[in-house]
mmCIF file of C-alpha atoms and ligand atoms in Angstrom:
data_model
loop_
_atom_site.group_PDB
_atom_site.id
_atom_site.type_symbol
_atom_site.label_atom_id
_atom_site.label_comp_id
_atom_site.label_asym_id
_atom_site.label_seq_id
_atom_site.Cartn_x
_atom_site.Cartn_y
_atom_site.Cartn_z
ATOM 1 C CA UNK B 18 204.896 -7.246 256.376
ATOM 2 C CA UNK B 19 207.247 -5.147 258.499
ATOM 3 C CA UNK B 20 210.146 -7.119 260.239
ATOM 4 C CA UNK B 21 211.074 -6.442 263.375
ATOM 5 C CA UNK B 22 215.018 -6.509 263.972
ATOM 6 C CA UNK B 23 216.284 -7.591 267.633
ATOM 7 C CA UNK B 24 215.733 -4.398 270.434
ATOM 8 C CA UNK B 25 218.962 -2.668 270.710
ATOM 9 C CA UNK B 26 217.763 0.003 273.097
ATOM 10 C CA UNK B 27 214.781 1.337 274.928
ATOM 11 C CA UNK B 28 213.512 4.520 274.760
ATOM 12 C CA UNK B 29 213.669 4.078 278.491
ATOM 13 C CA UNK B 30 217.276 4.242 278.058
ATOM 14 C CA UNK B 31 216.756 7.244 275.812
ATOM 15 C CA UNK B 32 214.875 9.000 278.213
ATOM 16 C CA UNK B 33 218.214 8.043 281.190
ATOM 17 C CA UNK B 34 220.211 9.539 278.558
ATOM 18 C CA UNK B 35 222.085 6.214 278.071
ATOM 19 C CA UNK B 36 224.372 5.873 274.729
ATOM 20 C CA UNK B 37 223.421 4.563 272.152
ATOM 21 C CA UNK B 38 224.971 2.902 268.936
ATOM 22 C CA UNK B 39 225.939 4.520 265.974
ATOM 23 C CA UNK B 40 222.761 4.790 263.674
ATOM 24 C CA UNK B 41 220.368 4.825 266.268
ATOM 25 C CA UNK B 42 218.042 7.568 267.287
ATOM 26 C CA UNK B 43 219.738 10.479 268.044
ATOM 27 C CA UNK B 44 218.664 11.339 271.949
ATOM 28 C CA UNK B 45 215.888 13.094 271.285
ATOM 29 C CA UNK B 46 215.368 15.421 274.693
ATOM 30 C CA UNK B 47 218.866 16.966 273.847
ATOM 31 C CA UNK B 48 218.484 17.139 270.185
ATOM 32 C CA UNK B 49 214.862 19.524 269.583
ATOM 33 C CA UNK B 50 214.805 22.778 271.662
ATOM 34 C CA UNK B 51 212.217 22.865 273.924
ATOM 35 C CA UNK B 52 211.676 24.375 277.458
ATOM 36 C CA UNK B 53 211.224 22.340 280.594
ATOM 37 C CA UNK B 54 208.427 20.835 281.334
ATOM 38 C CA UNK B 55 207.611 22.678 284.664
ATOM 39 C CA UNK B 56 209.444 25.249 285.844
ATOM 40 C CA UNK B 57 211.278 28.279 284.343
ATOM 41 C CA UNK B 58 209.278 30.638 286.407
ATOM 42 C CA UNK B 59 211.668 33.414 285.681
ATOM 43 C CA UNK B 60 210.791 32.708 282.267
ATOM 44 C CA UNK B 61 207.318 32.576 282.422
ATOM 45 C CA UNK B 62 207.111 35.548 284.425
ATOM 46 C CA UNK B 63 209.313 37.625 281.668
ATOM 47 C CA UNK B 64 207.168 36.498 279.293
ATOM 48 C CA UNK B 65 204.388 38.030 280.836
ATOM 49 C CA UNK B 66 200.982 38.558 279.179
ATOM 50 C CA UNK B 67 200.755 40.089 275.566
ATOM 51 C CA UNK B 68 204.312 40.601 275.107
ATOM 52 C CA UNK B 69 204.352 38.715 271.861
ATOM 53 C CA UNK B 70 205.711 40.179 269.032
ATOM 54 C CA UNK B 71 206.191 38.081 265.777
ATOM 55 C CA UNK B 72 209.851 38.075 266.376
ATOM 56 C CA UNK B 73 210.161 36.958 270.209
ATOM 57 C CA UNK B 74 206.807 34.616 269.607
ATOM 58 C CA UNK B 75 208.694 32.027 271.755
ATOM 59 C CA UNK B 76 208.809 34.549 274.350
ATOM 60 C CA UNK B 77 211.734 34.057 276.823
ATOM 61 C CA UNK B 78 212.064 30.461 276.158
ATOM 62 C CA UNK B 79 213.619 30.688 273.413
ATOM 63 C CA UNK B 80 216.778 31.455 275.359
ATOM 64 C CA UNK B 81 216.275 28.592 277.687
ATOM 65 C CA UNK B 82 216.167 25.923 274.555
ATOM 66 C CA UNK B 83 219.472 26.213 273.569
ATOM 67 C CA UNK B 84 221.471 26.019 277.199
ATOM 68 C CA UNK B 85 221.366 22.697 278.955
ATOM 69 C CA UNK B 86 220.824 20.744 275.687
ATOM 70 C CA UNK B 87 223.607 18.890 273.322
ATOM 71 C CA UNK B 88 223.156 21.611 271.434
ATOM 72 C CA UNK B 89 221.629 20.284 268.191
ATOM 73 C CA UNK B 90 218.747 22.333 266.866
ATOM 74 C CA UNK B 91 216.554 22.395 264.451
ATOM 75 C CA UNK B 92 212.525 22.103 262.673
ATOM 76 C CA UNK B 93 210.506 19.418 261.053
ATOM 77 C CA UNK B 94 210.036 21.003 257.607
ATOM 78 C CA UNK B 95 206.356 21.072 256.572
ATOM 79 C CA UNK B 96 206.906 21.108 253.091
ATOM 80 C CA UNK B 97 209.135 17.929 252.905
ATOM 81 C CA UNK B 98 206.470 16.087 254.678
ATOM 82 C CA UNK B 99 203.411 17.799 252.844
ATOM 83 C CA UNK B 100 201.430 18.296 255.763
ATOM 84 C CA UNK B 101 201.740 20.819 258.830
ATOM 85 C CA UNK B 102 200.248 20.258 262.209
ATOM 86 C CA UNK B 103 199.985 23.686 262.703
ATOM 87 C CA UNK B 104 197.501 24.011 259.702
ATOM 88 C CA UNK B 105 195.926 20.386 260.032
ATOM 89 C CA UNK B 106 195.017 21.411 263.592
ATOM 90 C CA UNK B 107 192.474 23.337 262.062
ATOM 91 C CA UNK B 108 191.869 21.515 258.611
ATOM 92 C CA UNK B 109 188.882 19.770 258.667
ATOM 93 C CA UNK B 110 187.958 17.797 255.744
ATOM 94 C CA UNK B 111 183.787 17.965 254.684
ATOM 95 C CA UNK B 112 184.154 16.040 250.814
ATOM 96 C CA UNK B 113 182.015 16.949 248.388
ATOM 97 C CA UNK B 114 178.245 16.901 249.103
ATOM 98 C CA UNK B 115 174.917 16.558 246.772
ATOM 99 C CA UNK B 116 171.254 16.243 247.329
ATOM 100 C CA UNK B 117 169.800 12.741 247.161
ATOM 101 C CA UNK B 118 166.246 11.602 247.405
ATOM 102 C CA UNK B 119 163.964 12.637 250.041
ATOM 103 C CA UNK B 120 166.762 15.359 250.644
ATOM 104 C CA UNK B 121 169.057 13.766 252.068
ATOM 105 C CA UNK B 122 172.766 15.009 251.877
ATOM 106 C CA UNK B 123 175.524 12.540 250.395
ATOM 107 C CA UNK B 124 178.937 13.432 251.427
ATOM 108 C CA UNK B 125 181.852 11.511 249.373
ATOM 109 C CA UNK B 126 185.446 11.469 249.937
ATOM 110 C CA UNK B 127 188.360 9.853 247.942
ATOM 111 C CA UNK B 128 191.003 8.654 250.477
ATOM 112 C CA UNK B 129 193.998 7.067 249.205
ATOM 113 C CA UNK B 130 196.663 4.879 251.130
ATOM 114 C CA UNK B 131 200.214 5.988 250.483
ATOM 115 C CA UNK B 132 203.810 4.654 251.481
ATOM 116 C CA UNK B 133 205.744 7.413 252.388
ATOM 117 C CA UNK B 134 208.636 8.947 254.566
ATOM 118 C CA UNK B 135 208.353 11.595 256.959
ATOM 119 C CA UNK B 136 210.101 13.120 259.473
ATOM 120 C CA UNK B 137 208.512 13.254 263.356
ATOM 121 C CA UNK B 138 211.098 14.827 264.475
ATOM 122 C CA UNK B 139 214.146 17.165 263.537
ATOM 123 C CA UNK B 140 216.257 14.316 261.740
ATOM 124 C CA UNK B 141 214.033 11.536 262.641
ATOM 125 C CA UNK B 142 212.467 9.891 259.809
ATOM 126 C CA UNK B 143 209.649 7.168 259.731
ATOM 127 C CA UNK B 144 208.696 5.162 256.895
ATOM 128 C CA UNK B 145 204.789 5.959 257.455
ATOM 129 C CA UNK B 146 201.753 4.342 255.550
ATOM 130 C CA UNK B 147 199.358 7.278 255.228
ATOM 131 C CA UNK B 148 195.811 8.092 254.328
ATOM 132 C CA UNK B 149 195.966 11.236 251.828
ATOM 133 C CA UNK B 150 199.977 11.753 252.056
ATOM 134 C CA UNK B 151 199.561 12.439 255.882
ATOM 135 C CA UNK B 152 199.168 11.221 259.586
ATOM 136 C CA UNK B 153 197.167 11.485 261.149
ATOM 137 C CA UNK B 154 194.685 11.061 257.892
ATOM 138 C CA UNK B 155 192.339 14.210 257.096
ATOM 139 C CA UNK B 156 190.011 14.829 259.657
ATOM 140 C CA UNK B 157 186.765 14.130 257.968
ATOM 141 C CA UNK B 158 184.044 15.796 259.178
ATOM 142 C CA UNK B 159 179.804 15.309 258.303
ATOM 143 C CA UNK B 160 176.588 15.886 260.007
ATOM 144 C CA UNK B 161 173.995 13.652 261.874
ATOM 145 C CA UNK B 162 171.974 11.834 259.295
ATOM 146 C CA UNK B 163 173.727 11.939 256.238
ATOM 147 C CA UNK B 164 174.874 9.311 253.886
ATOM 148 C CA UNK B 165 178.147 8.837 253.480
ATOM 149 C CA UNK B 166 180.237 7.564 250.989
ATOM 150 C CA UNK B 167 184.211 7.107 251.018
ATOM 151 C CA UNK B 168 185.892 5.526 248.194
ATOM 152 C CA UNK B 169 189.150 4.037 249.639
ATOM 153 C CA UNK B 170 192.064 3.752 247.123
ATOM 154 C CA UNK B 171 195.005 1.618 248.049
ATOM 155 C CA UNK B 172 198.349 3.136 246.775
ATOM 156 C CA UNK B 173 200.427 1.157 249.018
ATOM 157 C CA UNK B 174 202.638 -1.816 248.472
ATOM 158 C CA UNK B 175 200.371 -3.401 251.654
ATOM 159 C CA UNK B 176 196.497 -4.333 251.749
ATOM 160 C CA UNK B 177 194.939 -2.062 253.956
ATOM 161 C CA UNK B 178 191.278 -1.143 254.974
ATOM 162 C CA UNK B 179 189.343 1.778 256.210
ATOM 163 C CA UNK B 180 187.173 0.643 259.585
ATOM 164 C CA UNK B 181 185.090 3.531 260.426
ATOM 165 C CA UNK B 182 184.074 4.144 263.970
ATOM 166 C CA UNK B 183 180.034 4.663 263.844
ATOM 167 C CA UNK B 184 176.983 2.581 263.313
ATOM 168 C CA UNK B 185 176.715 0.773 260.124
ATOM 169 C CA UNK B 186 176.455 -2.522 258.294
ATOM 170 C CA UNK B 187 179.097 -5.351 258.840
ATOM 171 C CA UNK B 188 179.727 -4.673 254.859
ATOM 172 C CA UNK B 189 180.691 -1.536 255.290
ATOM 173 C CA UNK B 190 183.430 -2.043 258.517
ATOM 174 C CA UNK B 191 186.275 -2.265 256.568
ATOM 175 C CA UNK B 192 187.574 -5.640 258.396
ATOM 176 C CA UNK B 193 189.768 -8.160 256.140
ATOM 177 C CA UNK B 194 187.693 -10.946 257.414
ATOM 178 C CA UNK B 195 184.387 -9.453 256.403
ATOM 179 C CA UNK B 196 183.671 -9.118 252.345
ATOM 180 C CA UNK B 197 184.704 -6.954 250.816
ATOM 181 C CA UNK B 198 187.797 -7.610 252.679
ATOM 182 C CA UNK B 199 191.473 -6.732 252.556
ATOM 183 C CA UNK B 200 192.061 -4.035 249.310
ATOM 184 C CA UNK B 201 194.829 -5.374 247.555
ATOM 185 C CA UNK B 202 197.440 -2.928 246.286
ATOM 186 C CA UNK B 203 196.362 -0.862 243.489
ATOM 187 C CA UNK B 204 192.886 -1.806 243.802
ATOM 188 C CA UNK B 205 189.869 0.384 245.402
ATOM 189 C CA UNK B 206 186.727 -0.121 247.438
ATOM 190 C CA UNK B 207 183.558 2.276 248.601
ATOM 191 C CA UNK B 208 182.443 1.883 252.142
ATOM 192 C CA UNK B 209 179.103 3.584 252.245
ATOM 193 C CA UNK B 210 176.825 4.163 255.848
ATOM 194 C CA UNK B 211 174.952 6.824 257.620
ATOM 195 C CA UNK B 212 176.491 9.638 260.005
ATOM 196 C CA UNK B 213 175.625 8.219 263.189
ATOM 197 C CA UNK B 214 175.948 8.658 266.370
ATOM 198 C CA UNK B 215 176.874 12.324 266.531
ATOM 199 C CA UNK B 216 180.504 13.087 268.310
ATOM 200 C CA UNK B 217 184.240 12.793 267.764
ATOM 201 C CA UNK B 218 185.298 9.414 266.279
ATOM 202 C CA UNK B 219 187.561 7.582 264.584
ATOM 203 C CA UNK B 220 188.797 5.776 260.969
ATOM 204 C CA UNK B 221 191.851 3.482 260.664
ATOM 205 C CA UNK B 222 193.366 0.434 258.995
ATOM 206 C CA UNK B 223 192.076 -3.225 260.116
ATOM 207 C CA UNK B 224 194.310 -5.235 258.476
ATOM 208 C CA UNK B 225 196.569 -7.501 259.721
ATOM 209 C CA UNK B 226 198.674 -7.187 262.099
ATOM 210 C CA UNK B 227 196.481 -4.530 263.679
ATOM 211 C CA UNK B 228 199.052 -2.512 266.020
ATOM 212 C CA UNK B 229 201.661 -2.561 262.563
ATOM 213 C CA UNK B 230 199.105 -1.081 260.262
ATOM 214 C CA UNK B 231 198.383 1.468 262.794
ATOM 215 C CA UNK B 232 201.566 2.535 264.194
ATOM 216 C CA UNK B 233 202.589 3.300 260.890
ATOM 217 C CA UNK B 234 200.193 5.757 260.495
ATOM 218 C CA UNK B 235 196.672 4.609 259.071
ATOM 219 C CA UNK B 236 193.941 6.236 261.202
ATOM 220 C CA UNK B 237 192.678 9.829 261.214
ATOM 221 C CA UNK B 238 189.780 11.507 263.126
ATOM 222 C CA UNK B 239 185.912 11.618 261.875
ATOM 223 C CA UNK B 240 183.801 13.875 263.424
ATOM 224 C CA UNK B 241 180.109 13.860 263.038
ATOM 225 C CA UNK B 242 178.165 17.177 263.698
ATOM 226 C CA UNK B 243 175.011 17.153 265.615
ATOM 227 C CA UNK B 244 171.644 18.439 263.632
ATOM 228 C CA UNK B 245 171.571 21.212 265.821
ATOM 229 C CA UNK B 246 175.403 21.744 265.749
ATOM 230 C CA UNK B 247 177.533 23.454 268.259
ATOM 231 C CA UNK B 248 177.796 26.645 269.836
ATOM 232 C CA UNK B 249 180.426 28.512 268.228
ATOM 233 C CA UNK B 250 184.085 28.199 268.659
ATOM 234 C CA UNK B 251 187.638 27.805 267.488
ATOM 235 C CA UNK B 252 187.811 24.798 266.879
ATOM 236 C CA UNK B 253 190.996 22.148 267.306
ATOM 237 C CA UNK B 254 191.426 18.774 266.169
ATOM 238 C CA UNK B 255 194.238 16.396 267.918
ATOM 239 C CA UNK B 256 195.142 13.255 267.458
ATOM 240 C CA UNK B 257 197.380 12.174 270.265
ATOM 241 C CA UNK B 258 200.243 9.502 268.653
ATOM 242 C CA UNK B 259 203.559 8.146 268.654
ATOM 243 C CA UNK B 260 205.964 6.624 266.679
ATOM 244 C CA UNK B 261 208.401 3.482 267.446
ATOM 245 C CA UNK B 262 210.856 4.486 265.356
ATOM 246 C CA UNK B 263 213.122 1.352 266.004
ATOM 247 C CA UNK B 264 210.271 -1.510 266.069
ATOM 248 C CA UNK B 265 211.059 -2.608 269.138
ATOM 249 C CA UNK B 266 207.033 -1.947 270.033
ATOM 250 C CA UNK B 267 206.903 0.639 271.998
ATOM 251 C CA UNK B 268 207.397 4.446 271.024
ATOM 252 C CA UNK B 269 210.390 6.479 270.818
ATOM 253 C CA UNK B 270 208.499 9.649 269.502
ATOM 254 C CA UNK B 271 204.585 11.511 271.089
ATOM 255 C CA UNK B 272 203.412 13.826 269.776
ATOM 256 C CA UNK B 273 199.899 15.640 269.135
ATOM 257 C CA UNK B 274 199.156 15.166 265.617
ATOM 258 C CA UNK B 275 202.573 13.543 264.708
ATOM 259 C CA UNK B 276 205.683 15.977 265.263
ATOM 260 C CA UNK B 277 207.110 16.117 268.087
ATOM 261 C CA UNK B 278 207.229 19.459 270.044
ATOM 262 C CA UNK B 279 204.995 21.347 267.235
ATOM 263 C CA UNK B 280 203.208 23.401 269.051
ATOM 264 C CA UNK B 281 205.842 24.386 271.502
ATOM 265 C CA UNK B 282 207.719 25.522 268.620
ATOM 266 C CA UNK B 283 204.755 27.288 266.962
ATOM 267 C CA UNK B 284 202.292 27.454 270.168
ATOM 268 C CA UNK B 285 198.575 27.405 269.187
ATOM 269 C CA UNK B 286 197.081 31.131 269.141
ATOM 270 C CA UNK B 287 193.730 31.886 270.656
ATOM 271 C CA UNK B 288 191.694 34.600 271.495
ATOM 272 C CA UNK B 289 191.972 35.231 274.941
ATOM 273 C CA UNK B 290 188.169 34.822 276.287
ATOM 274 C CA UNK B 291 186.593 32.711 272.990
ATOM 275 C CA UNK B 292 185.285 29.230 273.892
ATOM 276 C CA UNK B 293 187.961 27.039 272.361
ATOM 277 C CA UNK B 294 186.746 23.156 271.196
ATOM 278 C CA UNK B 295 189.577 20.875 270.928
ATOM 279 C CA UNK B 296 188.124 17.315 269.120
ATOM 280 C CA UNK B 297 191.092 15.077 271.260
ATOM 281 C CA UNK B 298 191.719 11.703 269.917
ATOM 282 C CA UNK B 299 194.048 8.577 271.416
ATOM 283 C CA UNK B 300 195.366 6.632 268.538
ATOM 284 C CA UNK B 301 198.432 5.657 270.601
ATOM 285 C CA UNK B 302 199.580 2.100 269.724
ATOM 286 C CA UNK B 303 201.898 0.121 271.930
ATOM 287 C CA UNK B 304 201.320 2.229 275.504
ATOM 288 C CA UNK B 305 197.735 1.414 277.477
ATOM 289 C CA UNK B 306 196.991 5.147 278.334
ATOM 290 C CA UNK B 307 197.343 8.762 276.920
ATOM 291 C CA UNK B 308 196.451 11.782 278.412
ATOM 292 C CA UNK B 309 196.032 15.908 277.869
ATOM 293 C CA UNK B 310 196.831 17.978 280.497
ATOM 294 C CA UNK B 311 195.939 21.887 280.256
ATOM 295 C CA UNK B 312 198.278 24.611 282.451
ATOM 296 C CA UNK B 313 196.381 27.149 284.638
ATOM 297 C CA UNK B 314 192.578 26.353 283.556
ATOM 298 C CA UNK B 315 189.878 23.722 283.412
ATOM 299 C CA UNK B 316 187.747 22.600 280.666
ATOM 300 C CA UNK B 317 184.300 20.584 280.196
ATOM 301 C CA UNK B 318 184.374 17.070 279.168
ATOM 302 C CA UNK B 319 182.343 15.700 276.682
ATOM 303 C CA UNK B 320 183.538 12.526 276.360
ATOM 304 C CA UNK B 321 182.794 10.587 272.884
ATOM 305 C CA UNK B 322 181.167 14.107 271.829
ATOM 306 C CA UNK B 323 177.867 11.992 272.003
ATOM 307 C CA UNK B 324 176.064 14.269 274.412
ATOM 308 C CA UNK B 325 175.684 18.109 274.539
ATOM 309 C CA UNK B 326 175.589 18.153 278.259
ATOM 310 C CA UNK B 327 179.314 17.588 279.989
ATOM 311 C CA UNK B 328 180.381 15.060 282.331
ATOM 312 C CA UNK B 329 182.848 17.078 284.298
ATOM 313 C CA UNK B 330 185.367 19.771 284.562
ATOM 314 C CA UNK B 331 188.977 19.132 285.035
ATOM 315 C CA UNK B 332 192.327 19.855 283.813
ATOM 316 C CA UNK B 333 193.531 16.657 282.935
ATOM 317 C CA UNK B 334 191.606 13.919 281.089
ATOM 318 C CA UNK B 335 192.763 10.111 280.677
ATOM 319 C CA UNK B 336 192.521 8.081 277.714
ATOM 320 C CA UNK B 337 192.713 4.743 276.589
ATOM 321 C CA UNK B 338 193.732 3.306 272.952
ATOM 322 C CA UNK B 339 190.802 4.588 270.315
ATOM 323 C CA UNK B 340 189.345 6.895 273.328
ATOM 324 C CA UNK B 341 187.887 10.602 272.372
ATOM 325 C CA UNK B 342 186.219 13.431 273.991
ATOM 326 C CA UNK B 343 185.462 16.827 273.030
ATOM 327 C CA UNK B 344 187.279 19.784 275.811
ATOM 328 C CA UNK B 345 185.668 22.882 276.015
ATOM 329 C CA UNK B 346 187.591 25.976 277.666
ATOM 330 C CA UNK B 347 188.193 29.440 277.576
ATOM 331 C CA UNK B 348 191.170 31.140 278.647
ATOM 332 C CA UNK B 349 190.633 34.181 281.120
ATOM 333 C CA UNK B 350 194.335 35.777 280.669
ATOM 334 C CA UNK B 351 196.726 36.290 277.788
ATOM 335 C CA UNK B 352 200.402 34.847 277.879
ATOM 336 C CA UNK B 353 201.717 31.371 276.876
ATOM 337 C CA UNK B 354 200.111 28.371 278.584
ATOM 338 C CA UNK B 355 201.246 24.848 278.774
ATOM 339 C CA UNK B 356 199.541 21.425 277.140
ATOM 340 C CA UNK B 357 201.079 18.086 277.476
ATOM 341 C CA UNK B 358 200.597 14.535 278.132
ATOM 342 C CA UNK B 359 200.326 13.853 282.149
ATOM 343 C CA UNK B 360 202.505 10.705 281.402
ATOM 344 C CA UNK B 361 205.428 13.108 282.118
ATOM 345 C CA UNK B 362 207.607 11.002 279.911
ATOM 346 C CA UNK B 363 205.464 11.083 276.859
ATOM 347 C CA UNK B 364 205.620 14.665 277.386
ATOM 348 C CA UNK B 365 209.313 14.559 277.437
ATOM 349 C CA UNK B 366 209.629 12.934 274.417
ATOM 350 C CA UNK B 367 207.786 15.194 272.229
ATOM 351 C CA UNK B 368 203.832 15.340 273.274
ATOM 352 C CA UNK B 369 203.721 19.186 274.763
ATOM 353 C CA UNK B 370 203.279 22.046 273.435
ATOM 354 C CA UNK B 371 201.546 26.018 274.013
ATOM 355 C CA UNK B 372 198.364 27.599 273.369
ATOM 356 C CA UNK B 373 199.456 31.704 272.715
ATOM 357 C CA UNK B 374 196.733 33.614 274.227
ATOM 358 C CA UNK B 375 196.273 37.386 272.937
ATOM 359 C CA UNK B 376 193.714 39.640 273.037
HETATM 360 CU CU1 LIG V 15 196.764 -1.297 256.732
#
């Protein structure tokens, strides 16, 4: 069970830019390069539309970053973590499928828990539990009506579960106090249920304490097709989290799809004009709400992904803990264009980032 040592600061106080102690996080609005959060219209107007080469693909901001900050720079290092959230973004995980009887489709998946470090931001390291070596988990992805089977393997020194979001038997909802129960360490278990209802849902850990097993990193996003499908589109997956790095419960790191600032380091590039489908997901533990906020455009709401038809168009959309929707959107103009929490202070602290429009 994690312990939680006495609160030593607030990342209240790390947002005020207080001191604090020797060991503790290092302030982390100083510490990654990142532009303002509004603003920098001198910037933004330099940057103009198109003018992105590979070299200046920060654009102008790139010489904001460094002034006005303690100075400290640096990147998360995909490889040290294994993952990338500029590749899982767009890494959606289908298993392995085979014919059954009457033609139906089984899809299987081997997911395996996993103790492991990584860093959420430059020189910030969390000792996550993960599904498949990464947080979020893969984003597993089927269609309406087929069987599904996942074979959970625990690696971890913790029991954990897999509780699917979806409509299935009480067998197969991966709660400890429901048989088959808690998976010990080392041992494995196969939840098995139809793909139902269609839209953009969830997975994650039910064991005990709930908000622990989460926070550290045991949920991922499962998104199940329609029969019909979707028009086509570039499509996004984000899981909106945080991290509380000091276990005083409540976060000292947001981020989409865990590091902070990713994709205003490495802004998202799409094709200026293409309908863009970004599957958004709150697995925020510890704060009530989440939200995405998109710069200079509007996007359809689909919220739940359960219905083809959308609910409204808007620029900002709110979310509570295990909330989803599916944002539709095109952009009309190239340049650089802004994403980021409408909690200004998550976005502060790491959940904001770009979409790089082109041509
Ligand atoms: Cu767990």
């Amino acid at each position: 069970m994690t312990k939680f040592p006495e609160r030593r600061f607030s990342r209240r106080k790390l947002l005020g830019g207080a001191a604090v102690g020797a060991g503790s996080l290092p302030l982390l609005h100083g510490l990654i390069p990142h532009r303002p959060l509004h603003g920098d219209t001198d910037t933004a107007a330099a940057q103009g539309g198109g003018g992105h080469g590979a070299a200046n693909g920060q654009g102008g901001g790139a010489a904001s970053r460094g002034s006005g900050h303690l100075g400290a720079k640096g990147t998360v290092d995909p490889r040290a973590n294994g993952f990338d959230p500029a590749e899982i973004v767009r890494d959606f995980d289908r298993g392995k499928t085979r014919r059954i009887t009457g033609g139906r489709t089984l899809r299987e998946w081997e997911i395996v828990a996993e103790d492991k470090e990584i860093e959420v931001a430059p020189g910030v390291k969390y000792a996550a539990w993960t599904y498949n070596g990464r947080v979020p988990g893969p984003t597993l992805r089927a269609r309406e009506g087929e069987r599904l089977r996942v074979k959970f393997v625990n690696g971890s020194e913790h029991p954990h579960t897999m509780h699917f979001h979806g409509i299935h038997s009480d067998r197969n909802d991966g709660v400890p106090q429901v048989a088959p129960g808690n998976v010990k360490p080392g041992g494995s278990v196969v939840y098995e249920f139809g793909a139902e209802p269609f839209g953009v849902h969830q997975y994650h850990c039910h064991s005990t304490p709930l908000a622990d097993h989460i926070a550290k990193g045991l949920y991922g996003m499962f998104i199940i097709d329609p029969k019909q499908g979707r028009p086509e589109a570039d499509e996004l997956a984000m899981v909106m989290n945080g991290f509380d790095t000091n276990f005083d419960r409540s976060n000292e790191i947001y981020a989409v799809n865990t590091v902070a600032f990713a994709y205003e380091q490495q802004p998202i590039r799409v094709k200026r004009g293409e309908l863009v489908r970004i599957y958004l997901l709150n697995m925020l533990e510890f704060d009530l709400l989440n939200s995405f906020h998109i710069h200079a455009n509007f996007f359809d709401v689909f919220p739940t992904g359960t219905s083809l038809k959308p609910t409204e168009l808007t620029d900002t959309v709110i979310q509570g803990q295990g909330q989803r929707a599916i944002l539709e959107l095109r952009f009309p103009f190239e340049g650089e264009y802004m994403f980021h929490a409408h909690v200004s202070e998550f976005a502060e602290l790491g959940w904001m980032g770009f979409f790089d429009v082109r041509a």
